Coordinates of C-alpha atoms (C1' of nucleotides) and ligand atoms in Angstrom, one line a residue:
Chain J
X10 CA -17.9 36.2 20.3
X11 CA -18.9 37.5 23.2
X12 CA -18.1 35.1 25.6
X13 CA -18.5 35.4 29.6
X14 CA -15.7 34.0 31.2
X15 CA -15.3 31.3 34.0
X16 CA -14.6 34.0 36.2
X17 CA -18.2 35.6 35.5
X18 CA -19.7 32.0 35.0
X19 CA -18.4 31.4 38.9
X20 CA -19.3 34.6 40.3
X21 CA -23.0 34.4 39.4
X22 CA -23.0 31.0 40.4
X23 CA -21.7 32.4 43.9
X24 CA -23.8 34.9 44.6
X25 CA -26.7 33.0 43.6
X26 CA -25.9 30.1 46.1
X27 CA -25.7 33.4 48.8
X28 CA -29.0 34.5 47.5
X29 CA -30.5 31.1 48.4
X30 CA -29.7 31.3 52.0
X31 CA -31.8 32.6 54.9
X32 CA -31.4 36.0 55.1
X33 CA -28.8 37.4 57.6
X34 CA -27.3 33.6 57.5
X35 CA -23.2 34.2 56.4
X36 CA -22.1 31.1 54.2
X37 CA -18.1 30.1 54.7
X38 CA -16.0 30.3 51.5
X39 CA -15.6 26.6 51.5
X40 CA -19.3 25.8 51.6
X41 CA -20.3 28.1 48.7
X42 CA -17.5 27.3 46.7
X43 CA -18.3 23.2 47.2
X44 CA -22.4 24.3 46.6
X45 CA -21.6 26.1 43.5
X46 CA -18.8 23.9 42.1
X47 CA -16.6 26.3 41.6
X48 CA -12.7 26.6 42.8
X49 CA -12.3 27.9 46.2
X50 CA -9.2 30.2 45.7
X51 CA -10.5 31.5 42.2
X52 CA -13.8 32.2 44.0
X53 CA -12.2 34.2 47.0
X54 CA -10.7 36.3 44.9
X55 CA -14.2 36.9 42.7
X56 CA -15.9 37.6 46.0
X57 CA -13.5 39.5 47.8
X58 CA -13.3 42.1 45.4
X59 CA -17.5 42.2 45.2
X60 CA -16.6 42.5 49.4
X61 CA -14.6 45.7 48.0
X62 CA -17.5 47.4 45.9
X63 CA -20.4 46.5 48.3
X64 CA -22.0 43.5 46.3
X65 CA -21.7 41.1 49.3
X66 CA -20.7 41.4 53.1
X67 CA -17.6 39.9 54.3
X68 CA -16.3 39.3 57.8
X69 CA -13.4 37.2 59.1
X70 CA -12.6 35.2 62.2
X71 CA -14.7 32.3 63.8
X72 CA -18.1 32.5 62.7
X73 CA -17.4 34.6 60.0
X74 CA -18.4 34.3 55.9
X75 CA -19.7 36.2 53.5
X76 CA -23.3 37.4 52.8
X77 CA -25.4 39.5 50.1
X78 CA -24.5 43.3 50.5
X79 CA -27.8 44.0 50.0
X80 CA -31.5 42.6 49.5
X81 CA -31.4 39.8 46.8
X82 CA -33.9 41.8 44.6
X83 CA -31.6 45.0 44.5
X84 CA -28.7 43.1 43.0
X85 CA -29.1 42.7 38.9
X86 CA -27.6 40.0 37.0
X87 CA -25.7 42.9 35.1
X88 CA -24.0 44.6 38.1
X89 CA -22.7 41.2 38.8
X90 CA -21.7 40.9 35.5
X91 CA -20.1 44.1 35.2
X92 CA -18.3 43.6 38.4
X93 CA -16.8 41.0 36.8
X94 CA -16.0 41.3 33.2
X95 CA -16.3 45.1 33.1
X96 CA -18.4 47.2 31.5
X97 CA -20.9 45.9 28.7
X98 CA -18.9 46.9 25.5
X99 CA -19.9 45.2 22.4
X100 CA -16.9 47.7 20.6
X101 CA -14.2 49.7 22.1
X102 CA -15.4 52.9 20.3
X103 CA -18.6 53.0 22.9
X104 CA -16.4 53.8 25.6
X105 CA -16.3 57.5 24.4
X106 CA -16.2 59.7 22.1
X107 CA -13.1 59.7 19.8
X108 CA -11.7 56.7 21.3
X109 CA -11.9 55.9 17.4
X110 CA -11.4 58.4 15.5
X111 CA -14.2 57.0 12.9
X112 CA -16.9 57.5 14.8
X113 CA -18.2 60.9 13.5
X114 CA -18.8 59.2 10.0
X115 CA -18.9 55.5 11.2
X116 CA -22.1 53.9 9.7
X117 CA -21.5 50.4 12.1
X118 CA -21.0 52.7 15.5
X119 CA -24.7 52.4 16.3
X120 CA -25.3 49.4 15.4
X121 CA -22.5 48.8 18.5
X122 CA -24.6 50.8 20.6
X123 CA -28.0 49.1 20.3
X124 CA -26.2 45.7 20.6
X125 CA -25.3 47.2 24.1
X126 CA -28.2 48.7 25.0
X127 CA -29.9 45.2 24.5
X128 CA -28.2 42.9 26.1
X129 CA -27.9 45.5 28.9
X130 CA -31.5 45.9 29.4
X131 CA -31.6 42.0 29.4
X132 CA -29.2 41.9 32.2
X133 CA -30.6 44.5 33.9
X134 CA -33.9 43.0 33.8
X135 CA -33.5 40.0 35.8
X136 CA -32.3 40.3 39.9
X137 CA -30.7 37.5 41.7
X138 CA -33.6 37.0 43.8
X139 CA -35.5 35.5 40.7
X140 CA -32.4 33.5 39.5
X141 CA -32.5 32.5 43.0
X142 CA -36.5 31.3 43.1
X143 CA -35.6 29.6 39.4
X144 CA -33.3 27.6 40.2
X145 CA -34.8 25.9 44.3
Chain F
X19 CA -17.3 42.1 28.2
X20 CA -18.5 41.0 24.9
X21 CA -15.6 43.0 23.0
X22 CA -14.9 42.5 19.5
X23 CA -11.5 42.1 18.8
X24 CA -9.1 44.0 16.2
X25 CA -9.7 41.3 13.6
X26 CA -13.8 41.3 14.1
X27 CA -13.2 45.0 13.2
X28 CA -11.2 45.2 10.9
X29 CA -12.7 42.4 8.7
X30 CA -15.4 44.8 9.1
X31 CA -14.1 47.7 7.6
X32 CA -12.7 46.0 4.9
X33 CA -15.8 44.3 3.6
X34 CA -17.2 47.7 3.7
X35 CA -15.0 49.3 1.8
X36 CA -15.4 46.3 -0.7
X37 CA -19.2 46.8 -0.9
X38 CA -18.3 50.4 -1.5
X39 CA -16.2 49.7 -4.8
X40 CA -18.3 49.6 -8.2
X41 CA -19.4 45.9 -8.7
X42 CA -17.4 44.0 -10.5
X43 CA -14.2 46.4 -9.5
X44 CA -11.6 44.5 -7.6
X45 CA -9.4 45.8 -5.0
X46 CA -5.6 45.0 -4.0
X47 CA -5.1 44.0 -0.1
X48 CA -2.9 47.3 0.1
X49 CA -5.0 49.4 -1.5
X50 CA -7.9 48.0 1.1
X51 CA -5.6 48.0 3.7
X52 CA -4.9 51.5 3.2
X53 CA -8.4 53.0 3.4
X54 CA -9.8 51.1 5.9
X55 CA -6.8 51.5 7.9
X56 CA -5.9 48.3 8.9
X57 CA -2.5 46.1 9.0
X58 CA -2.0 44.7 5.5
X59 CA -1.0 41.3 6.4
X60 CA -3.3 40.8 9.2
X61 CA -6.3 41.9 6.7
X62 CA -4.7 39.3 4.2
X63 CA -5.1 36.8 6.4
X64 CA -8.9 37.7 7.4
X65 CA -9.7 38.4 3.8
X66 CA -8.1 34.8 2.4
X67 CA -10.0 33.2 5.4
X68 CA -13.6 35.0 3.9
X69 CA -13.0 33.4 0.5
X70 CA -12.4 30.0 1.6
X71 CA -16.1 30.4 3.1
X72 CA -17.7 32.3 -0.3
X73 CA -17.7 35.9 1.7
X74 CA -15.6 36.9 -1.0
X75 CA -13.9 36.2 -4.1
X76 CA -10.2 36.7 -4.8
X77 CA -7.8 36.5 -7.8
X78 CA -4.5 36.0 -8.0
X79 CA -1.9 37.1 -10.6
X80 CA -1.3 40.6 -12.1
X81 CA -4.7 42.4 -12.1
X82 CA -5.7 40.6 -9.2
X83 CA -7.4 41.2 -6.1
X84 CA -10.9 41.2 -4.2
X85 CA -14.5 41.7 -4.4
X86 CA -17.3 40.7 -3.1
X87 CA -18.8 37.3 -3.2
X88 CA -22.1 37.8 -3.6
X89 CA -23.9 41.0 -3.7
X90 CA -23.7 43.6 -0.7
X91 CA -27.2 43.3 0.1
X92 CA -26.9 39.7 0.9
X93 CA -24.3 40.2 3.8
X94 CA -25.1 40.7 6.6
X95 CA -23.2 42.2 9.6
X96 CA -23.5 39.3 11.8
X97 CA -22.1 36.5 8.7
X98 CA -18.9 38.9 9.3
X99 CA -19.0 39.1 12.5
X100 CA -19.6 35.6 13.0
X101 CA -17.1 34.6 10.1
X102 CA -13.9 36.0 12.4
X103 CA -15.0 35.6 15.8
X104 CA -17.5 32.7 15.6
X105 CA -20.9 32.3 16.5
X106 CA -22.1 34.6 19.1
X107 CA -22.3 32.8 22.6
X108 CA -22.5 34.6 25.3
X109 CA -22.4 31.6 27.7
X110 CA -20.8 28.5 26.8
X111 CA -23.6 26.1 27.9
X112 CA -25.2 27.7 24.7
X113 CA -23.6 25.6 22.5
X114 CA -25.3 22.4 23.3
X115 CA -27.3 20.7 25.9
X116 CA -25.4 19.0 28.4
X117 CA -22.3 21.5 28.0
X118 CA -23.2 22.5 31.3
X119 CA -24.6 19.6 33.5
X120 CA -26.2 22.2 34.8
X121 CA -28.6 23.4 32.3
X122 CA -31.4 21.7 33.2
X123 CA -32.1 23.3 36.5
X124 CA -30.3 26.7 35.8
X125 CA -32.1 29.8 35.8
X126 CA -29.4 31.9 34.2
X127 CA -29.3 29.7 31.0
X128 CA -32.6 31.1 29.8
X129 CA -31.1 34.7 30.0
X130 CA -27.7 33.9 28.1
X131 CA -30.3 32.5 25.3
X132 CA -32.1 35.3 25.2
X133 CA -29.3 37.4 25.1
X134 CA -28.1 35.3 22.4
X135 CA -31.1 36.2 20.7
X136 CA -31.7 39.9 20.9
X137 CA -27.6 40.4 19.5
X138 CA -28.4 37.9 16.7
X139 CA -31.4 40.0 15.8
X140 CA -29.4 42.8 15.8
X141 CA -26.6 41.6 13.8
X142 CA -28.7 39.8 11.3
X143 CA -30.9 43.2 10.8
X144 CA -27.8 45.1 8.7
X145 CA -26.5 44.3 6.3
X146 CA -23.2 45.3 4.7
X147 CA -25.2 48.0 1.7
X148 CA -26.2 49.6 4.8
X149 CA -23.1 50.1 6.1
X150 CA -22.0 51.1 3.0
X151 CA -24.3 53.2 2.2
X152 CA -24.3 55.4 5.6
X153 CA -20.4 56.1 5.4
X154 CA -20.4 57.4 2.0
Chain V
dT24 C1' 9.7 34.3 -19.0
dA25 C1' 9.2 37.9 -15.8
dT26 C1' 6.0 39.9 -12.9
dA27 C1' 2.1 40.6 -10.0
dA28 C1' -0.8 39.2 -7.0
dA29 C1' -3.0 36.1 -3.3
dA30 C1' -2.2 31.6 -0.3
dG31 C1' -0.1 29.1 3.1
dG32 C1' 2.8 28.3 6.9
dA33 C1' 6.0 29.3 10.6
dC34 C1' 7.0 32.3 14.0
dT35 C1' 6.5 35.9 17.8
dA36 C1' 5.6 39.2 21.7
dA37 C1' 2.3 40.6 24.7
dA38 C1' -1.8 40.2 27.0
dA39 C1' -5.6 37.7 29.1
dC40 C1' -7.4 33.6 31.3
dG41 C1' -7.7 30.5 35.0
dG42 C1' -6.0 29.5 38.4
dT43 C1' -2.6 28.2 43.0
dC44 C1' 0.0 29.2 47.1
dC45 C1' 1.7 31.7 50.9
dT46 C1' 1.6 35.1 54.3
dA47 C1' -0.8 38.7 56.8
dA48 C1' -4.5 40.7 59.2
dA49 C1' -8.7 40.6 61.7
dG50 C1' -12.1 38.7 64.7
dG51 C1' -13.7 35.1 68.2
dT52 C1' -12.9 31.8 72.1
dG53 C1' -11.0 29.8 76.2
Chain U
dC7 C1' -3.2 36.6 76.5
dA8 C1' -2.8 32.8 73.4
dC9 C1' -4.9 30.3 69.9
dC10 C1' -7.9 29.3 66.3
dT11 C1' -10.7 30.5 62.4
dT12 C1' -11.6 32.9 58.6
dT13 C1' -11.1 36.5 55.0
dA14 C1' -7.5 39.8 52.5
dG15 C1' -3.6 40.6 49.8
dG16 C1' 0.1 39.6 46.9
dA17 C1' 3.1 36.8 44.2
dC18 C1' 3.4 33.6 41.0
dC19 C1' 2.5 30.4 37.1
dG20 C1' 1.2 27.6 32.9
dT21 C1' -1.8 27.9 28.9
dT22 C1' -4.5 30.2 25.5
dT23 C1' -5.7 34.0 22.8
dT24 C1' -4.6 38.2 20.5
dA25 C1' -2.5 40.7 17.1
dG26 C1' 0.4 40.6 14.3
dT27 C1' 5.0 39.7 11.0
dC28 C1' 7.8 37.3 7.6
dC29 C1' 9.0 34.1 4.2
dT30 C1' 8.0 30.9 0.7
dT31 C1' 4.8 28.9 -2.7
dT32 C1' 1.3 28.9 -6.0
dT33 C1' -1.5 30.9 -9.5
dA34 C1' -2.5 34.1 -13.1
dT35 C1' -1.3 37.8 -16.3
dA36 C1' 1.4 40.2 -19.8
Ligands
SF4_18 S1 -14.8 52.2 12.7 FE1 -16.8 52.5 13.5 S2 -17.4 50.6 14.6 FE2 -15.2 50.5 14.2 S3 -14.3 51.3 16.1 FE3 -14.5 53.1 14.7 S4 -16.5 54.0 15.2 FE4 -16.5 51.9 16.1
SF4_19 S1 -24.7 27.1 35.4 FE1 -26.4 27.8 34.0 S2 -25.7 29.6 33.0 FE2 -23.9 28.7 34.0 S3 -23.1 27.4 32.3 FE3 -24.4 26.1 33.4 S4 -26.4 26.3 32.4 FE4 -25.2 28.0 31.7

DNA sequence: TATAAAAGGACTAAAACGGTCCTAAAGGTG
DNA sequence: CACCTTTAGGACCGTTTTAGTCCTTTTATA
């Protein structure tokens, strides 16, 4: 149960690698994907769309790459997680209200909803700056 | 992420509504399909797979059915949980060292094991009376 | 023996996963 | 301007998982 995909598993990875790098320094596709060990194509796609939401800095052409979208320390494992796999649902029914229609008298909904609150504070807890420091 | 599929829930729901029955009482697949609105022969399939493990018992023949296998109390949610979906790994590399080659120097494994930990605790904290006892 | 269950196995459609590949667009460089 | 580099976007694809159904067999009861 509750397993993070490769897609997540190579993301992290990614952004980590881009975490490790001299601020302002933009990192080629090709070099984080060989750094990280990851696929190249599945990881352009993975960082392309964090390019879409802000997560990381893109720019083409000679010279260009991809960097952090913002300071190392304001990204949080779970935002990159989320990005990723969606949002943190251990249940569909903690999407919203009446999405099952057993909720009102459902005796297992909260125990959904402290599983997510958990893990989320976990995930929310640690920035990819420290994963970053752990890992050099 | 993390989502527990249709049978993790219904296998759920029916072992609730078992706990719910008088001891002793056993209950037909349809009429336990029925209440805990579920699809009959999917549930037959979960519910044969939880006796071949001791999570229930079941009888065959006229006056046959299901019940319990040991007493509500001694259930918890995660042993369901775990039963149909299998143990709860948020991360593969938690399954064993050297899974990931990585694991060693990885900062991120920590956090997947702690992770791990917190929805364990969770899980492991109710048991099935519970359940039972709040939907009544 | 007839009947009433669960057990087991085969099968299936649809979705998700884990990618690859090709073309287009954008930005530098000579 | 032409050319090269690099990301962006879209189409495609094989495999696995999900979410079941259906049919036959076995076991037990009446
Ligand atoms: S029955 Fe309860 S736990 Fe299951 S989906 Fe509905 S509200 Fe959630
Ligand atoms: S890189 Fe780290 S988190 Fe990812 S699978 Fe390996 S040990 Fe686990």
């Amino acid at each position: 149960m509750m397993e993070l995909t490769r897609k997540g598993e190579y993301a992290i990875r990614g952004i980590i690698y881009l975490a490790q790098l001299p601020p302002g320094k933009v990192a080629l596709i090709s070099e984080i994907a060989e750094a990280a060990e990851v696929p190249q194509t599945f990881l352009a796609k993975i960082l392309q769309s964090f390019a879409k939401i802000g997560l990381v800095k893109s720019f083409r052409g000679a010279g260009g790459g991809f960097t952090l979208g913002r300071s190392a320390e304001q990204i949080t494992l779970r935002e990159v997680v989320e990005a990723v796999e969606g949002p943190i649902l251990p249940n569909r029914c903690l999407l919203g209200a009446g999405t099952c229609e057993r909720d009102g008298t459902c005796g297992v909904h909260p125990v959904w909803r402290e599983v997510q609150g958990k893990v989320v504070e976990v995930l929310d807890g640690v920035s990819i700056k420290e994963l970053a420091a752990r890992k050099k």
